[in-house]
Amino acid sequence: MVLSANTGALTFPVSQLLSLSFDDPLMNIWLNIRLPRILLAVIVGMALATSGAVMQGLFRNPLADSGLLGISSGAGLLVGLSVLFPTIFPPIMMLYGKMFAAFLGSLFICFLIYLYSLHAECNLAKMVLLGVAINAIIGAVMGCLSYISDEAQLRQMSLWSMGHLGKGSWELVLVATSLIIPALLAILVLSHQLNILQLGDEDAHYLGINVIRLKQYLLVFSAILIGTSVAVSGIIAFVGLVVPHMIRLRIGANHSVLLPASALAGGCLLLSADTLARTVVAPTEIPVGLLTSLIGGPYFLWLILRHK
């Protein structure tokens, strides 16, 4: 975070801020533009990586990820509707309107996948294909929404679909934190029960775990993490797939350690990607979702093609 705060299109060290007043333009840039964006990148990265680790543990599927399974697309669809039809939500919900829409969309897809995972013929390949189908259907609907939108709405939806943190503000940071941090803490409390769930539903039941309720809690909290992240930053792919795998290879599959480690690593990865996105071609910016896809795409291919 300190390195990122010292990096940008306008280069000045944080130590220089100590000699500046609050009215100075450099102080305003750092305090109201750069710092909220850094915090937003960290908290969104934590949310995406943690939700990916939970999905992989919940479905006992190493390729489970909010992007691959269509959960992010479900959240994105309702956010797109809220952009195109802003009167859907009453004025009192304007602050949390997109978060609520994204939560409903991600929760709906989560429960669809959960119901399918209970099917006797469900396997790894079919679950991934289900995600491909969901993404294709929602992509077609999003294309229709883009077709009927005006220029301002089209640009907003286009930037948002590529993943972008350029509109980070203290208001967004506070709203995202108020939803993501409680969900993260709740998931960490359930991490030990998630470990027991890896033994199988029947064994977990005999060990005193209410399996159905635990899965419902984990799905709801994961939907909050994914929905809030999509609402504030757009669709950022592969963070929830890459980070848990990297951490699991290093420290094992104990979710009591894996989940907080994934959260920290996810924050670091997304912050690093966003720092590159806003500096590598400065003063213009690359959507951060494109960079994470450049990292995650080859890693996903390696997961598929590697030897058993």
GROMACS .gro file of C-alpha atoms in nm, residues 6-288:
model
  283
    6ASN     CA    1   0.410   0.659  -0.391
    7THR     CA    2   0.331   0.555  -0.749
    8GLY     CA    3   0.111   0.723  -1.004
    9ALA     CA    4   0.089   0.943  -1.311
   10LEU     CA    5   0.190   1.232  -1.084
   11THR     CA    6   0.493   1.110  -0.889
   12PHE     CA    7   0.553   1.247  -0.542
   13PRO     CA    8   0.665   1.064  -0.226
   14VAL     CA    9   0.430   1.028   0.068
   15SER     CA   10   0.698   1.189   0.288
   16GLN     CA   11   0.645   1.510   0.090
   17LEU     CA   12   0.288   1.527   0.219
   18LEU     CA   13   0.410   1.599   0.571
   19SER     CA   14   0.512   1.948   0.464
   20LEU     CA   15   0.187   2.024   0.278
   21SER     CA   16  -0.132   2.183   0.403
   22PHE     CA   17  -0.475   2.027   0.350
   23ASP     CA   18  -0.554   2.296   0.090
   24ASP     CA   19  -0.260   2.196  -0.130
   25PRO     CA   20  -0.358   2.031  -0.463
   26LEU     CA   21  -0.109   1.745  -0.408
   27MET     CA   22  -0.266   1.670  -0.071
   28ASN     CA   23  -0.610   1.668  -0.233
   29ILE     CA   24  -0.491   1.427  -0.505
   30TRP     CA   25  -0.342   1.189  -0.251
   31LEU     CA   26  -0.619   1.209   0.007
   32ASN     CA   27  -0.929   1.210  -0.212
   33ILE     CA   28  -0.820   1.024  -0.527
   34ARG     CA   29  -0.523   0.795  -0.467
   35LEU     CA   30  -0.584   0.675  -0.111
   36PRO     CA   31  -0.955   0.576  -0.157
   37ARG     CA   32  -0.861   0.387  -0.474
   38ILE     CA   33  -0.585   0.196  -0.291
   39LEU     CA   34  -0.820   0.099  -0.009
   40LEU     CA   35  -1.093  -0.003  -0.254
   41ALA     CA   36  -0.849  -0.224  -0.448
   42VAL     CA   37  -0.740  -0.397  -0.128
   43ILE     CA   38  -1.089  -0.464   0.005
   44VAL     CA   39  -1.226  -0.580  -0.333
   45GLY     CA   40  -0.925  -0.811  -0.378
   46MET     CA   41  -0.985  -0.955  -0.031
   47ALA     CA   42  -1.352  -1.015  -0.110
   48LEU     CA   43  -1.291  -1.182  -0.447
   49ALA     CA   44  -1.013  -1.411  -0.323
   50THR     CA   45  -1.204  -1.515  -0.011
   51SER     CA   46  -1.522  -1.588  -0.205
   52GLY     CA   47  -1.319  -1.799  -0.449
   53ALA     CA   48  -1.167  -2.001  -0.162
   54VAL     CA   49  -1.513  -2.054  -0.011
   55MET     CA   50  -1.660  -2.166  -0.345
   56GLN     CA   51  -1.379  -2.414  -0.402
   57GLY     CA   52  -1.426  -2.556  -0.052
   58LEU     CA   53  -1.806  -2.554  -0.062
   59PHE     CA   54  -1.836  -2.733  -0.397
   60ARG     CA   55  -1.512  -2.933  -0.343
   61ASN     CA   56  -1.421  -2.814  -0.693
   62PRO     CA   57  -1.073  -2.672  -0.767
   63LEU     CA   58  -1.208  -2.471  -1.062
   64ALA     CA   59  -1.496  -2.307  -0.874
   65ASP     CA   60  -1.478  -1.932  -0.922
   66SER     CA   61  -1.734  -1.655  -0.933
   67GLY     CA   62  -1.636  -1.565  -1.290
   68LEU     CA   63  -1.619  -1.916  -1.434
   69LEU     CA   64  -1.947  -2.026  -1.273
   70GLY     CA   65  -2.135  -1.716  -1.389
   71ILE     CA   66  -2.191  -1.569  -1.040
   72SER     CA   67  -2.019  -1.242  -1.131
   73SER     CA   68  -2.224  -1.228  -1.452
   74GLY     CA   69  -2.544  -1.272  -1.252
   75ALA     CA   70  -2.444  -0.982  -1.028
   76GLY     CA   71  -2.343  -0.784  -1.334
   77LEU     CA   72  -2.675  -0.834  -1.508
   78LEU     CA   73  -2.876  -0.673  -1.229
   79VAL     CA   74  -2.621  -0.392  -1.192
   80GLY     CA   75  -2.658  -0.329  -1.566
   81LEU     CA   76  -3.035  -0.312  -1.523
   82SER     CA   77  -2.991  -0.064  -1.236
   83VAL     CA   78  -2.768   0.152  -1.460
   84LEU     CA   79  -3.015   0.142  -1.747
   85PHE     CA   80  -3.323   0.185  -1.527
   86PRO     CA   81  -3.208   0.388  -1.224
   87THR     CA   82  -3.566   0.435  -1.099
   88ILE     CA   83  -3.586   0.064  -1.007
   89PHE     CA   84  -3.473   0.151  -0.656
   90PRO     CA   85  -3.630   0.421  -0.437
   91PRO     CA   86  -3.415   0.729  -0.358
   92ILE     CA   87  -3.352   0.608  -0.003
   93MET     CA   88  -3.161   0.309  -0.148
   94MET     CA   89  -2.943   0.505  -0.392
   95LEU     CA   90  -2.630   0.448  -0.179
   96TYR     CA   91  -2.675   0.071  -0.160
   97GLY     CA   92  -2.891   0.020  -0.470
   98LYS     CA   93  -2.623  -0.133  -0.694
   99MET     CA   94  -2.492  -0.347  -0.407
  100PHE     CA   95  -2.841  -0.480  -0.340
  101ALA     CA   96  -2.898  -0.553  -0.709
  102ALA     CA   97  -2.563  -0.729  -0.744
  103PHE     CA   98  -2.627  -0.930  -0.427
  104LEU     CA   99  -2.961  -1.056  -0.559
  105GLY     CA  100  -2.808  -1.152  -0.894
  106SER     CA  101  -2.509  -1.334  -0.743
  107LEU     CA  102  -2.726  -1.506  -0.480
  108PHE     CA  103  -2.965  -1.635  -0.746
  109ILE     CA  104  -2.682  -1.789  -0.952
  110CYS     CA  105  -2.519  -1.926  -0.633
  111PHE     CA  106  -2.832  -2.116  -0.542
  112LEU     CA  107  -2.876  -2.245  -0.899
  113ILE     CA  108  -2.524  -2.387  -0.889
  114TYR     CA  109  -2.579  -2.522  -0.537
  115LEU     CA  110  -2.895  -2.704  -0.647
  116TYR     CA  111  -2.713  -2.848  -0.945
  117SER     CA  112  -2.421  -2.959  -0.725
  118LEU     CA  113  -2.669  -3.180  -0.532
  119HIS     CA  114  -2.752  -3.372  -0.850
  120ALA     CA  115  -2.608  -3.723  -0.863
  121GLU     CA  116  -2.458  -3.671  -1.211
  122CYS     CA  117  -2.283  -3.344  -1.122
  123ASN     CA  118  -1.908  -3.348  -1.182
  124LEU     CA  119  -1.625  -3.102  -1.241
  125ALA     CA  120  -1.666  -3.082  -1.619
  126LYS     CA  121  -2.045  -3.038  -1.607
  127MET     CA  122  -2.021  -2.764  -1.346
  128VAL     CA  123  -1.773  -2.569  -1.559
  129LEU     CA  124  -1.997  -2.616  -1.864
  130LEU     CA  125  -2.292  -2.490  -1.661
  131GLY     CA  126  -2.091  -2.177  -1.584
  132VAL     CA  127  -2.010  -2.135  -1.954
  133ALA     CA  128  -2.380  -2.160  -2.040
  134ILE     CA  129  -2.480  -1.908  -1.771
  135ASN     CA  130  -2.212  -1.664  -1.888
  136ALA     CA  131  -2.327  -1.702  -2.250
  137ILE     CA  132  -2.693  -1.639  -2.170
  138ILE     CA  133  -2.622  -1.339  -1.947
  139GLY     CA  134  -2.372  -1.205  -2.203
  140ALA     CA  135  -2.645  -1.209  -2.467
  141VAL     CA  136  -2.885  -1.025  -2.235
  142MET     CA  137  -2.614  -0.768  -2.152
  143GLY     CA  138  -2.561  -0.718  -2.524
  144CYS     CA  139  -2.931  -0.636  -2.563
  145LEU     CA  140  -2.909  -0.388  -2.274
  146SER     CA  141  -2.605  -0.223  -2.435
  147TYR     CA  142  -2.793  -0.195  -2.763
  148ILE     CA  143  -3.082   0.002  -2.612
  149SER     CA  144  -2.866   0.221  -2.384
  150ASP     CA  145  -2.758   0.576  -2.462
  151GLU     CA  146  -2.391   0.681  -2.503
  152ALA     CA  147  -2.331   0.767  -2.137
  153GLN     CA  148  -2.489   0.444  -2.013
  154LEU     CA  149  -2.303   0.243  -2.278
  155ARG     CA  150  -1.966   0.385  -2.171
  156GLN     CA  151  -2.045   0.326  -1.806
  157MET     CA  152  -2.147  -0.035  -1.870
  158SER     CA  153  -1.847  -0.095  -2.096
  159LEU     CA  154  -1.590   0.028  -1.842
  160TRP     CA  155  -1.767  -0.153  -1.564
  161SER     CA  156  -1.773  -0.484  -1.758
  162MET     CA  157  -1.393  -0.468  -1.795
  163GLY     CA  158  -1.332  -0.402  -1.425
  164HIS     CA  159  -1.231  -0.051  -1.327
  165LEU     CA  160  -1.134   0.113  -0.997
  166GLY     CA  161  -1.093   0.464  -1.133
  167LYS     CA  162  -1.407   0.594  -0.962
  168GLY     CA  163  -1.289   0.500  -0.614
  169SER     CA  164  -1.408   0.749  -0.354
  170TRP     CA  165  -1.447   0.761   0.022
  171GLU     CA  166  -1.820   0.705  -0.020
  172LEU     CA  167  -1.761   0.384  -0.218
  173VAL     CA  168  -1.495   0.270   0.029
  174LEU     CA  169  -1.729   0.319   0.326
  175VAL     CA  170  -2.021   0.145   0.155
  176ALA     CA  171  -1.807  -0.149   0.039
  177THR     CA  172  -1.639  -0.183   0.378
  178SER     CA  173  -1.970  -0.183   0.562
  179LEU     CA  174  -2.076  -0.491   0.362
  180ILE     CA  175  -1.751  -0.678   0.290
  181ILE     CA  176  -1.584  -0.669   0.634
  182PRO     CA  177  -1.882  -0.823   0.825
  183ALA     CA  178  -1.917  -1.093   0.556
  184LEU     CA  179  -1.543  -1.170   0.574
  185LEU     CA  180  -1.555  -1.200   0.953
  186ALA     CA  181  -1.862  -1.425   0.937
  187ILE     CA  182  -1.688  -1.655   0.687
  188LEU     CA  183  -1.376  -1.673   0.906
  189VAL     CA  184  -1.595  -1.778   1.200
  190LEU     CA  185  -1.733  -2.063   0.984
  191SER     CA  186  -1.389  -2.172   0.855
  192HIS     CA  187  -1.357  -2.466   1.097
  193GLN     CA  188  -1.699  -2.599   0.996
  194LEU     CA  189  -1.596  -2.562   0.631
  195ASN     CA  190  -1.297  -2.786   0.707
  196ILE     CA  191  -1.529  -3.053   0.847
  197LEU     CA  192  -1.754  -3.019   0.541
  198GLN     CA  193  -1.462  -3.145   0.326
  199LEU     CA  194  -1.517  -3.491   0.478
  200GLY     CA  195  -1.854  -3.512   0.301
  201ASP     CA  196  -2.207  -3.408   0.394
  202GLU     CA  197  -2.289  -3.730   0.578
  203ASP     CA  198  -1.974  -3.734   0.792
  204ALA     CA  199  -2.013  -3.364   0.868
  205HIS     CA  200  -2.372  -3.427   0.980
  206TYR     CA  201  -2.263  -3.703   1.220
  207LEU     CA  202  -1.997  -3.468   1.360
  208GLY     CA  203  -2.269  -3.221   1.462
  209ILE     CA  204  -2.270  -2.982   1.163
  210ASN     CA  205  -2.600  -2.856   1.028
  211VAL     CA  206  -2.489  -2.905   0.668
  212ILE     CA  207  -2.780  -2.736   0.490
  213ARG     CA  208  -2.772  -2.428   0.712
  214LEU     CA  209  -2.391  -2.402   0.684
  215LYS     CA  210  -2.409  -2.413   0.303
  216GLN     CA  211  -2.683  -2.152   0.300
  217TYR     CA  212  -2.479  -1.920   0.522
  218LEU     CA  213  -2.167  -1.963   0.310
  219LEU     CA  214  -2.363  -1.899  -0.012
  220VAL     CA  215  -2.523  -1.582   0.127
  221PHE     CA  216  -2.196  -1.441   0.261
  222SER     CA  217  -2.016  -1.528  -0.064
  223ALA     CA  218  -2.293  -1.358  -0.261
  224ILE     CA  219  -2.247  -1.044  -0.048
  225LEU     CA  220  -1.873  -1.044  -0.119
  226ILE     CA  221  -1.915  -1.102  -0.493
  227GLY     CA  222  -2.213  -0.870  -0.534
  228THR     CA  223  -2.050  -0.579  -0.351
  229SER     CA  224  -1.724  -0.623  -0.542
  230VAL     CA  225  -1.901  -0.630  -0.880
  231ALA     CA  226  -2.113  -0.327  -0.789
  232VAL     CA  227  -1.817  -0.104  -0.693
  233SER     CA  228  -1.547  -0.221  -0.936
  234GLY     CA  229  -1.713  -0.412  -1.217
  235ILE     CA  230  -1.629  -0.766  -1.324
  236ILE     CA  231  -1.269  -0.851  -1.229
  237ALA     CA  232  -1.193  -1.205  -1.338
  238PHE     CA  233  -0.965  -1.482  -1.209
  239VAL     CA  234  -0.869  -1.331  -0.871
  240GLY     CA  235  -1.094  -1.583  -0.696
  241LEU     CA  236  -0.942  -1.869  -0.898
  242VAL     CA  237  -0.571  -1.787  -0.898
  243VAL     CA  238  -0.516  -1.668  -0.540
  244PRO     CA  239  -0.670  -1.962  -0.345
  245HIS     CA  240  -0.480  -2.209  -0.565
  246MET     CA  241  -0.149  -2.033  -0.509
  247ILE     CA  242  -0.204  -2.015  -0.134
  248ARG     CA  243  -0.329  -2.374  -0.109
  249LEU     CA  244  -0.014  -2.500  -0.282
  250ARG     CA  245   0.200  -2.324  -0.022
  251ILE     CA  246   0.019  -2.370   0.309
  252GLY     CA  247  -0.235  -2.650   0.256
  253ALA     CA  248  -0.614  -2.670   0.263
  254ASN     CA  249  -0.688  -2.576   0.627
  255HIS     CA  250  -0.953  -2.307   0.575
  256SER     CA  251  -0.880  -2.149   0.912
  257VAL     CA  252  -0.548  -2.039   0.761
  258LEU     CA  253  -0.633  -2.053   0.391
  259LEU     CA  254  -0.917  -1.798   0.407
  260PRO     CA  255  -0.729  -1.512   0.583
  261ALA     CA  256  -0.416  -1.584   0.376
  262SER     CA  257  -0.621  -1.574   0.055
  263ALA     CA  258  -0.778  -1.245   0.165
  264LEU     CA  259  -0.437  -1.085   0.220
  265ALA     CA  260  -0.293  -1.225  -0.103
  266GLY     CA  261  -0.602  -1.118  -0.299
  267GLY     CA  262  -0.569  -0.763  -0.169
  268CYS     CA  263  -0.200  -0.760  -0.266
  269LEU     CA  264  -0.266  -0.901  -0.614
  270LEU     CA  265  -0.547  -0.662  -0.706
  271LEU     CA  266  -0.361  -0.361  -0.562
  272SER     CA  267  -0.049  -0.456  -0.763
  273ALA     CA  268  -0.256  -0.500  -1.079
  274ASP     CA  269  -0.433  -0.166  -1.027
  275THR     CA  270  -0.103   0.011  -0.962
  276LEU     CA  271   0.028  -0.123  -1.294
  277ALA     CA  272  -0.299  -0.033  -1.466
  278ARG     CA  273  -0.272   0.333  -1.371
  279THR     CA  274   0.104   0.375  -1.426
  280VAL     CA  275   0.223   0.155  -1.714
  281VAL     CA  276   0.067   0.380  -1.983
  282ALA     CA  277   0.025   0.695  -1.771
  283PRO     CA  278  -0.152   0.936  -1.789
  284THR     CA  279  -0.413   0.699  -1.941
  285GLU     CA  280  -0.528   0.387  -1.757
  286ILE     CA  281  -0.582   0.022  -1.844
  287PRO     CA  282  -0.895  -0.141  -1.693
  288VAL     CA  283  -0.765  -0.356  -1.409
   0.00000   0.00000   0.00000
